[in-house]
mmCIF file of C-alpha atoms in Angstrom:
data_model
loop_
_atom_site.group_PDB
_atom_site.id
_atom_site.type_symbol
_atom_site.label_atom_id
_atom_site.label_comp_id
_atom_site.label_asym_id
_atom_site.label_seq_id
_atom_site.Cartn_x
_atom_site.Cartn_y
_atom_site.Cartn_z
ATOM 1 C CA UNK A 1 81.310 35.562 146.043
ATOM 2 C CA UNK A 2 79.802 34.546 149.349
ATOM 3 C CA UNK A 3 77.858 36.956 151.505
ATOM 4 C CA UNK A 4 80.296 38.248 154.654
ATOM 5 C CA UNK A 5 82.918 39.629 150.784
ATOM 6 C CA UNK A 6 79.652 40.420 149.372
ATOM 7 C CA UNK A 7 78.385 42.964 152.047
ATOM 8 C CA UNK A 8 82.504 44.000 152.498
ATOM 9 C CA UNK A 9 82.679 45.083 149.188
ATOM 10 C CA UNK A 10 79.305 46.944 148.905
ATOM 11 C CA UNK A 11 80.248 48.856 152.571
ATOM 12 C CA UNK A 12 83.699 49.941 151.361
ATOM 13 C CA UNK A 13 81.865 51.179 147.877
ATOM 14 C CA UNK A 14 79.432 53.411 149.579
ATOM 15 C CA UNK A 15 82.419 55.012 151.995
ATOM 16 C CA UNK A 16 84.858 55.236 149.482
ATOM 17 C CA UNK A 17 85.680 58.579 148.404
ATOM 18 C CA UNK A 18 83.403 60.107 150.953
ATOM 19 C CA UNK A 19 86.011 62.280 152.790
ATOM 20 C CA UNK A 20 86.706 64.312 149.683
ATOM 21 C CA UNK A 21 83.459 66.192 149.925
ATOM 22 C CA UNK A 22 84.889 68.511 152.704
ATOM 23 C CA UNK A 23 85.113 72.039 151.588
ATOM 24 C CA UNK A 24 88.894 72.759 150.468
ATOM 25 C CA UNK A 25 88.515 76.260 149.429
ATOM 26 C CA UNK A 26 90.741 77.236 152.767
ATOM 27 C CA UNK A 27 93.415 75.120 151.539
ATOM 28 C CA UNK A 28 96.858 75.433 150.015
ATOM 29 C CA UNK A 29 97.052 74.642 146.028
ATOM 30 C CA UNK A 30 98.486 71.123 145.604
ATOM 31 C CA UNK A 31 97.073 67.387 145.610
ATOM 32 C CA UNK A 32 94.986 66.469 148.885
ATOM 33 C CA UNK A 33 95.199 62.699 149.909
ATOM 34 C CA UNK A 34 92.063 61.009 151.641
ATOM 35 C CA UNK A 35 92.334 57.271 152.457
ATOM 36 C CA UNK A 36 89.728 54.992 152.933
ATOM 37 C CA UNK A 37 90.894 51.215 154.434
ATOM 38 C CA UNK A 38 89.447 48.451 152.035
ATOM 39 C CA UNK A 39 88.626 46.319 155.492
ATOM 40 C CA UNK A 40 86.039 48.861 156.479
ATOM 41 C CA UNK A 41 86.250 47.679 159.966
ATOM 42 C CA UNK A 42 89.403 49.452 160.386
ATOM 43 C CA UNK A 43 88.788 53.856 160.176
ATOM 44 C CA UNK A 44 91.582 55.380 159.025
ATOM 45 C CA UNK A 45 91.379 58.253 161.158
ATOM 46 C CA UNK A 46 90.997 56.326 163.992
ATOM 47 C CA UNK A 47 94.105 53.940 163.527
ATOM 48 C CA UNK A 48 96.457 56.242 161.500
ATOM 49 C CA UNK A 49 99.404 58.142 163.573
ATOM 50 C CA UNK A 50 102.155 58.629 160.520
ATOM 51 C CA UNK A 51 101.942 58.960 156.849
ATOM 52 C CA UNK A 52 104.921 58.333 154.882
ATOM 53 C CA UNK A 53 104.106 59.509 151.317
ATOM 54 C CA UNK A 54 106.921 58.399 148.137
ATOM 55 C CA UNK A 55 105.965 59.903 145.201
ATOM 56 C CA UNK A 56 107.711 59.030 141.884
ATOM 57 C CA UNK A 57 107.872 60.576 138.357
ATOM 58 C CA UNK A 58 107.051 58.123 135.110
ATOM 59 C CA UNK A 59 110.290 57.115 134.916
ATOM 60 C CA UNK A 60 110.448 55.715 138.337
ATOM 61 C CA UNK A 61 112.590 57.840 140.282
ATOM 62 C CA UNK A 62 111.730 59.366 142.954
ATOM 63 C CA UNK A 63 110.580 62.788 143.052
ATOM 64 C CA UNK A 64 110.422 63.711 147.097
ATOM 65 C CA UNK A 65 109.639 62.219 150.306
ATOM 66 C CA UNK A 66 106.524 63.712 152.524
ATOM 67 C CA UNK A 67 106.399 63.034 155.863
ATOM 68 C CA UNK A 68 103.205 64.327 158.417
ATOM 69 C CA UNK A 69 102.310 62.754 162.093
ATOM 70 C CA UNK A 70 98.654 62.614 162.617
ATOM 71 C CA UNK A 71 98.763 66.516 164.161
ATOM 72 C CA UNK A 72 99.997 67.741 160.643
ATOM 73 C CA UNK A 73 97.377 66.386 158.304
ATOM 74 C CA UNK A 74 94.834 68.289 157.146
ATOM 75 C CA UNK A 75 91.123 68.472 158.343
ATOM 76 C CA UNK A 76 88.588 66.255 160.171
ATOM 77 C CA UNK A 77 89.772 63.303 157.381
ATOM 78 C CA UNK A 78 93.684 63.676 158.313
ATOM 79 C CA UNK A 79 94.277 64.678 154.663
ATOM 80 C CA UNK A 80 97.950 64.117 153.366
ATOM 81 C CA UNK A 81 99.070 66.845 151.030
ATOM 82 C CA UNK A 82 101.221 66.774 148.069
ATOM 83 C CA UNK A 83 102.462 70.639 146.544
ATOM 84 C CA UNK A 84 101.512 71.446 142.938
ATOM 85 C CA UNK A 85 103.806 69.633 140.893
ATOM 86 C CA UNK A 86 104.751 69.927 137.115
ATOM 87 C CA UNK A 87 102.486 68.326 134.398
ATOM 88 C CA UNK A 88 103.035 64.600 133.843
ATOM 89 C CA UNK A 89 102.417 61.362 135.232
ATOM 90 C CA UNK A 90 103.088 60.342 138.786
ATOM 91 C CA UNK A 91 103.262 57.386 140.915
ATOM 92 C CA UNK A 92 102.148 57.852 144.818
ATOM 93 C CA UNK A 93 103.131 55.202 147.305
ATOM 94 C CA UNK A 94 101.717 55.411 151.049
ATOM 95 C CA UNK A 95 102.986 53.411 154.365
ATOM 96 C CA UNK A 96 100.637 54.238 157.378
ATOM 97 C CA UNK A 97 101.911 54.207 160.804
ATOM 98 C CA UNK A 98 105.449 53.050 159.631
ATOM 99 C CA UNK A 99 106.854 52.897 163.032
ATOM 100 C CA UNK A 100 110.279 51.940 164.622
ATOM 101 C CA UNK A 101 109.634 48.316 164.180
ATOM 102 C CA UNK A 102 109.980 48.739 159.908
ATOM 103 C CA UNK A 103 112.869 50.142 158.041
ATOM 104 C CA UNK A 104 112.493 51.289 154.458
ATOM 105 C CA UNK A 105 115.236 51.077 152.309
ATOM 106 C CA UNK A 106 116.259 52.148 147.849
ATOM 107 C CA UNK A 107 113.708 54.341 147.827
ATOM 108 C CA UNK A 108 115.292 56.506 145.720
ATOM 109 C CA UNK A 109 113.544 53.647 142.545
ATOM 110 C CA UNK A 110 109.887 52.717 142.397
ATOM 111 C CA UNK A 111 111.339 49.485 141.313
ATOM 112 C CA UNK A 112 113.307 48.780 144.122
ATOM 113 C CA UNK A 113 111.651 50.330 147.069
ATOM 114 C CA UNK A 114 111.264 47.959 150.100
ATOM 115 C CA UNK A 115 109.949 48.061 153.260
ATOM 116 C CA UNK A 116 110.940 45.108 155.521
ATOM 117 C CA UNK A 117 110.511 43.818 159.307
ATOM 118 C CA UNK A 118 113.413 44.573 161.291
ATOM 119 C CA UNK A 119 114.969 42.014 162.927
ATOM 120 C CA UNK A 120 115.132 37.956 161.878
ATOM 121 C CA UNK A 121 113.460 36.042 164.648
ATOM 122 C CA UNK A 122 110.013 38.202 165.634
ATOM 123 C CA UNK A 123 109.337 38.092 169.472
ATOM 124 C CA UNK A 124 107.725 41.104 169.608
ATOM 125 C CA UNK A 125 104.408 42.299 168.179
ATOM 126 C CA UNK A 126 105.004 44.556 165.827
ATOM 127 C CA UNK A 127 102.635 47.323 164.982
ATOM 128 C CA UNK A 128 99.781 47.273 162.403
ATOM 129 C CA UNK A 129 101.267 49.097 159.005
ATOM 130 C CA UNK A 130 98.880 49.756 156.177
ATOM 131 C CA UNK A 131 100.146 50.245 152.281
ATOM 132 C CA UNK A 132 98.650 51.714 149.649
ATOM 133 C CA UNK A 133 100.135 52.865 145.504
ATOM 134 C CA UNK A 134 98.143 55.111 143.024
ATOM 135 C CA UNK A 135 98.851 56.615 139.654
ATOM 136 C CA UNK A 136 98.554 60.394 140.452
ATOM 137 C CA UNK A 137 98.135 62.513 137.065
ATOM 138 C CA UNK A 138 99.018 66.181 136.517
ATOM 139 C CA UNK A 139 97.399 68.191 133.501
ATOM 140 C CA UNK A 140 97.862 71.246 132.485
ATOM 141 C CA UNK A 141 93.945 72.131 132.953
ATOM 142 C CA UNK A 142 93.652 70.926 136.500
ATOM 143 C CA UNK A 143 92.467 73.212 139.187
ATOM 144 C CA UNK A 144 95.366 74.733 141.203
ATOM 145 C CA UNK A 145 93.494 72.363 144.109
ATOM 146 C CA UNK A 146 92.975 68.751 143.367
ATOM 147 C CA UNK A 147 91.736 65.548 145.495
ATOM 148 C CA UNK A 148 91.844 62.106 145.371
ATOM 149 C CA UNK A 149 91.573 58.722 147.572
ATOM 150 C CA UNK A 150 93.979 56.065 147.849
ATOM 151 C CA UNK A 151 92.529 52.483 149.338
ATOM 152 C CA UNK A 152 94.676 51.139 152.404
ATOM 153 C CA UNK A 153 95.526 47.452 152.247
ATOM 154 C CA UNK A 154 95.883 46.248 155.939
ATOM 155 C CA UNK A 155 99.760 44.450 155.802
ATOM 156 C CA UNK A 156 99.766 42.531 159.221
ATOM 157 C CA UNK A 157 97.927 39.410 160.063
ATOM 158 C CA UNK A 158 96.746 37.691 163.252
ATOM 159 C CA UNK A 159 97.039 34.008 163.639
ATOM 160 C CA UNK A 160 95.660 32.242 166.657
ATOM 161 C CA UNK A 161 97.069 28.517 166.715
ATOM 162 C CA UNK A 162 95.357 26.201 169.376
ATOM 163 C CA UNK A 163 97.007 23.057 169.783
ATOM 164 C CA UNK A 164 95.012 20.369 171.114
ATOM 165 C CA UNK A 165 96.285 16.267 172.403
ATOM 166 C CA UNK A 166 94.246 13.588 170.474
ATOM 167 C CA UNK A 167 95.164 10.343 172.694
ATOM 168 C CA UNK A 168 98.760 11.433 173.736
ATOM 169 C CA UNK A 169 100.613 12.272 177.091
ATOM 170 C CA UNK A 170 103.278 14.206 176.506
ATOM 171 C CA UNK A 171 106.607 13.223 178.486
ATOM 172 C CA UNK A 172 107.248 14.299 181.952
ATOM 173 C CA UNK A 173 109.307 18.034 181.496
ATOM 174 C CA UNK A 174 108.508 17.713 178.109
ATOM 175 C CA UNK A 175 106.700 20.854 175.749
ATOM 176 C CA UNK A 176 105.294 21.449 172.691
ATOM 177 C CA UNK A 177 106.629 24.643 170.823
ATOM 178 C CA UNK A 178 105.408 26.488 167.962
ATOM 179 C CA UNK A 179 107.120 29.196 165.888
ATOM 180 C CA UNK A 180 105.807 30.462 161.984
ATOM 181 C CA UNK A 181 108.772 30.986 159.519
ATOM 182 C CA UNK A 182 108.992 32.098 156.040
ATOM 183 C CA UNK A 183 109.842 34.131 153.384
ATOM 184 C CA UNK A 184 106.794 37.259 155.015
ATOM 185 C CA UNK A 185 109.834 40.442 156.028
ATOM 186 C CA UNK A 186 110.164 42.412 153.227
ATOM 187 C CA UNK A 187 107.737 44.096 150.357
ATOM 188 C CA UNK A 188 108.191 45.855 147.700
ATOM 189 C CA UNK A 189 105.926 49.308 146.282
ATOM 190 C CA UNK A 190 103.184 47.018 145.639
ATOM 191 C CA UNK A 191 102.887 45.556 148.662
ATOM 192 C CA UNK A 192 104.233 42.003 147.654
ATOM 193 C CA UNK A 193 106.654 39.626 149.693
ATOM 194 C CA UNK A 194 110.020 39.298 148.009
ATOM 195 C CA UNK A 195 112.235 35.986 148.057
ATOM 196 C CA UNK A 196 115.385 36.395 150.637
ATOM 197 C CA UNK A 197 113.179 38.006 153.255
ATOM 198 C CA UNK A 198 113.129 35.098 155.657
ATOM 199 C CA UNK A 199 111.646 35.789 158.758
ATOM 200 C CA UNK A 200 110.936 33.292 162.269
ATOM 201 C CA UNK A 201 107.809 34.517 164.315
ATOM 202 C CA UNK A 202 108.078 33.244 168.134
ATOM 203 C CA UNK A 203 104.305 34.135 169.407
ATOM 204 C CA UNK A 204 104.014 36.710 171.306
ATOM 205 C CA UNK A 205 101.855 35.290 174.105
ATOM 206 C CA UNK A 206 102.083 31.573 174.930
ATOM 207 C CA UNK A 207 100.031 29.230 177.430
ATOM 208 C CA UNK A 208 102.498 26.218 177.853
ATOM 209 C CA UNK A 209 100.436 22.747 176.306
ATOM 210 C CA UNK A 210 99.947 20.593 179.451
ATOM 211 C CA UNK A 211 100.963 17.444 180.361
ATOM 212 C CA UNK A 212 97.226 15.188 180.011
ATOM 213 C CA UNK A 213 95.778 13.769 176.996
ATOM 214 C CA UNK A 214 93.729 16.520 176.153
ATOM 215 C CA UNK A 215 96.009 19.973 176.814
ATOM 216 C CA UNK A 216 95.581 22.686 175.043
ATOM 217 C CA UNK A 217 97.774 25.573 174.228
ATOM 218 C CA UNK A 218 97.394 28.926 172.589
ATOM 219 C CA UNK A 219 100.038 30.395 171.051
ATOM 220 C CA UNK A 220 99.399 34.053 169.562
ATOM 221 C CA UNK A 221 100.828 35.697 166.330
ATOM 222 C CA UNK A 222 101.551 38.353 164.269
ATOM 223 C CA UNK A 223 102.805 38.291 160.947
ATOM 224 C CA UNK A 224 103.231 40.651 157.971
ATOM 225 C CA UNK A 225 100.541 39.943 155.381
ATOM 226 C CA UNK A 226 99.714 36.450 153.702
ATOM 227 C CA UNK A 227 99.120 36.238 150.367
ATOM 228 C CA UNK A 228 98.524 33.028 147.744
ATOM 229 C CA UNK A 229 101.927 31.165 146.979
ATOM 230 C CA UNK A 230 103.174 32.572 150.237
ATOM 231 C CA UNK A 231 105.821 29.773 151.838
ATOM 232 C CA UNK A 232 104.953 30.515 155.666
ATOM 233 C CA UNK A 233 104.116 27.966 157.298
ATOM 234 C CA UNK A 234 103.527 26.851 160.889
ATOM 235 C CA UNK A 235 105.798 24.251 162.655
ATOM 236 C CA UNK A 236 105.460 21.972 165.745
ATOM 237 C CA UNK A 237 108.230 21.158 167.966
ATOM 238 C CA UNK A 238 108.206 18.836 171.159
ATOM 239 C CA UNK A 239 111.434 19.691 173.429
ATOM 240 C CA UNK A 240 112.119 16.883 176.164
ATOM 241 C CA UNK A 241 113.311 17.176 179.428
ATOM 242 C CA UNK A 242 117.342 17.074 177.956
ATOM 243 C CA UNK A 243 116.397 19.942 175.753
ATOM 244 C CA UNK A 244 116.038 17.246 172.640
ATOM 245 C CA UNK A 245 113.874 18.378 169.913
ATOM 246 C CA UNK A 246 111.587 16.149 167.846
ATOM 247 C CA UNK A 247 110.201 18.311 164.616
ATOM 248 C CA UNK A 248 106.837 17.252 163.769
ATOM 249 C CA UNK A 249 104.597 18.190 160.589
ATOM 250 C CA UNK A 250 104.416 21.585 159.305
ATOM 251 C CA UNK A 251 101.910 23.331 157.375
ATOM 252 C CA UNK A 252 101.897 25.987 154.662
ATOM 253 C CA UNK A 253 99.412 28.937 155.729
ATOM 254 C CA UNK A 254 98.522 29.879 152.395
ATOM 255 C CA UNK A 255 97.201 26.175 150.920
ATOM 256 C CA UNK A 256 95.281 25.679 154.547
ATOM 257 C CA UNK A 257 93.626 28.507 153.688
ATOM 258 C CA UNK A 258 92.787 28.025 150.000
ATOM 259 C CA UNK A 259 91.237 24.691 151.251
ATOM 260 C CA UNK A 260 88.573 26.139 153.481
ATOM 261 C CA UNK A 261 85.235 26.395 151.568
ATOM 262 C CA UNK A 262 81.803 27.815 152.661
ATOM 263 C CA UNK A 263 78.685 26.341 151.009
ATOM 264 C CA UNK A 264 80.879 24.864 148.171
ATOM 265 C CA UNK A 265 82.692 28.288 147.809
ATOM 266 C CA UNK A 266 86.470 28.641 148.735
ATOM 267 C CA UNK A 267 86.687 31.673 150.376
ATOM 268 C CA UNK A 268 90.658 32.701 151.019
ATOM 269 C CA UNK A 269 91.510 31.245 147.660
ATOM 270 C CA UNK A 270 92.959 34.323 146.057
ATOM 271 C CA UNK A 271 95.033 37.289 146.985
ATOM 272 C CA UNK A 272 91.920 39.422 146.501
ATOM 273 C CA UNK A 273 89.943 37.617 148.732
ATOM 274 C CA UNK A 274 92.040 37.515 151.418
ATOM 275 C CA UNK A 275 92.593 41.056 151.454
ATOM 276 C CA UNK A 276 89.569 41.738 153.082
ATOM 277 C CA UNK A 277 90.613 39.026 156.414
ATOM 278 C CA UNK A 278 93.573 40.058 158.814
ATOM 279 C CA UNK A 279 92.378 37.380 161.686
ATOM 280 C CA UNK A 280 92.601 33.849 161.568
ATOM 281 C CA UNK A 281 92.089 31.109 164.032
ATOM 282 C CA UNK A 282 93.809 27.685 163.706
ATOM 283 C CA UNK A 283 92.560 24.933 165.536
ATOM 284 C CA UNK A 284 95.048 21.893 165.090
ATOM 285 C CA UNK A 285 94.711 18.404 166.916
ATOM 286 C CA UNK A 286 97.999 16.193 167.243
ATOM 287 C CA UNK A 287 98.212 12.842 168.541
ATOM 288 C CA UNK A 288 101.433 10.579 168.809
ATOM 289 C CA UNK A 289 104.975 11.947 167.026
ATOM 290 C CA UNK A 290 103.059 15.616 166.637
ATOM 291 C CA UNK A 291 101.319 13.563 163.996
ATOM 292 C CA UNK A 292 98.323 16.301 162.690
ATOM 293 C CA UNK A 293 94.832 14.878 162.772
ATOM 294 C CA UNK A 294 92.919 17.647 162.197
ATOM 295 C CA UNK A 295 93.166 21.741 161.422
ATOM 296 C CA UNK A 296 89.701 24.095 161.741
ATOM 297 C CA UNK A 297 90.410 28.019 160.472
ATOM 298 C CA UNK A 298 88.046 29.750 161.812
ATOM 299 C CA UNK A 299 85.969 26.948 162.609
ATOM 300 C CA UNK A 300 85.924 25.118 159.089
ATOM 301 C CA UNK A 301 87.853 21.909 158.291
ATOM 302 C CA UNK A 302 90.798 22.506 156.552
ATOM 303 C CA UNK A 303 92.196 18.984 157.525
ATOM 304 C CA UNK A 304 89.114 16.810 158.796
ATOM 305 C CA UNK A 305 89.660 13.838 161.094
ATOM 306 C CA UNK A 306 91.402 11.035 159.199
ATOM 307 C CA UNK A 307 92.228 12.405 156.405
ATOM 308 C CA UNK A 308 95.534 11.539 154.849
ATOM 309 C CA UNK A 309 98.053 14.928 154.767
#
């Protein structure tokens, strides 16, 4: 484990849990829901304006739907709140700040609960949504007041693509365009992609690459979260005066990351690891036919110089 997960996972360990020691003897009986957000950069209470809460009996079905804006949670920790339910065993999923720009859809099943991107082609930048699913247990000796915390995974991603000219002059009227397409618009209750969800990201903000050997554009993103095995990928276009497009080389996101390795470590290798990383910065250098000579993520080689892809 290298030292910037290291010091991530020791931070979130010592905050975790620490907004159930506020004094609920004021409150209504039922099941009081702190959440902590495992990138500890990120303070719930600070980015959260909407909880959606689903929770589901044993069986899978669901039970009842809680809805509270920001002014309707409980308490200086924005505590969600479930009523006293009958004994048994429960499921609890949360979406955070599950704005217009996400529809949610068979929730009435566990199993088939999905919350998905709206819209095919992304040209806007959608907001941040967070995700989180926790076995919730009812006993017959509980308290009539119970507490718990449920751990926020962050389910957007940044991607910051600069594209740099290695000895090449583009055309006269001619551009190089960049859009990020996959399978990366719909999840299911555990927060994982599912097949059929293709989705085409156009960035958000664009600087048009030049027309001199060594341009450089920047072309932002946002993209619902990447995890290992993921099929997004990045692709290169150059569009000529006549509107003719050449395709170059694309890359898979997911096995540019897994490649990146600090001190002999890889370090976005797993879906764990890059749980705890929500910004990434490509660095990619073309040179003749959109040919790719070299990719940096956040300043390590993922693709050194001459190396055969």
């Amino acid at each position: 484990m290298n030292i910037r997960h290291t010091l991530i996972v020791i931070t979130v360990l010592l905050s975790f849990g620490s907004c159930i020691k506020e004094d609920l003897s004021d409150y209504l009986s039922g099941h009081y829901i702190c959440f902590d957000v495992i990138m500890p950069e990120y303070k719930y209470k600070d980015i959260v304006s909407q909880v959606d809460l689903y929770l589901y009996d044993e069986n899978g079905n669901l039970v009842k739907k809680y809805v509270y804006l920001k002014s309707q949670l409980s308490g200086p920790y924005y505590m969600a709140y479930i009523p006293k339910q009958n004994i048994g065993n429960y499921t609890i999923v949360a979406l955070i700040n599950h704005t217009s720009h996400y529809a949610t859809a068979r929730a009435e099943k566990r199993s088939t609960l999905r919350t998905s991107l709206i819209g095919n082609r992304i040209e806007y930048k959608q907001d941040d949504i967070y995700h989180a699913c926790q076995n919730f247990v009812v006993r017959k000796t509980d308290p009539m007041l119970t507490y718990d915390t449920m751990r926020l995974s962050k389910n957007t991603n940044n991607i910051n693509l600069t594209v740099e000219f290695e000895d090449y002059t583009l055309p006269e009227n001619s551009t190089v365009e960049t859009y990020i397409h996959g399978n990366n618009g719909t999840y299911d209750y555990n927060n994982k992609p599912q097949p059929d969800s293709y989705r085409i990201y156009i960035p958000h903000t664009e600087t048009i690459v030049g027309h001199t050997i060594t341009s450089s554009g920047l072309y932002l993103f946002r993209t619902m979260r990447i995890w290992m095995n993921s099929d997004l990928r990045i692709q290169l276009e150059e569009r000529d005066k006549n509107n003719n497009i050449t395709a170059g080389q694309s890359l898979n996101i997911a096995d540019e990351l897994a490649k990146i390795t600090v001190n002999g470590e890889h370090i976005y290798d797993s879906d764990e690891k890059l749980e705890y990383y929500d910004e990434f910065d490509f660095k990619l250098t073309i040179g003749p036919n959109l040919k790719i000579i070299s990719l940096k993520i956040n300043d390590w080689y993922a693709i050194k110089p001459d190396e055969e892809i």
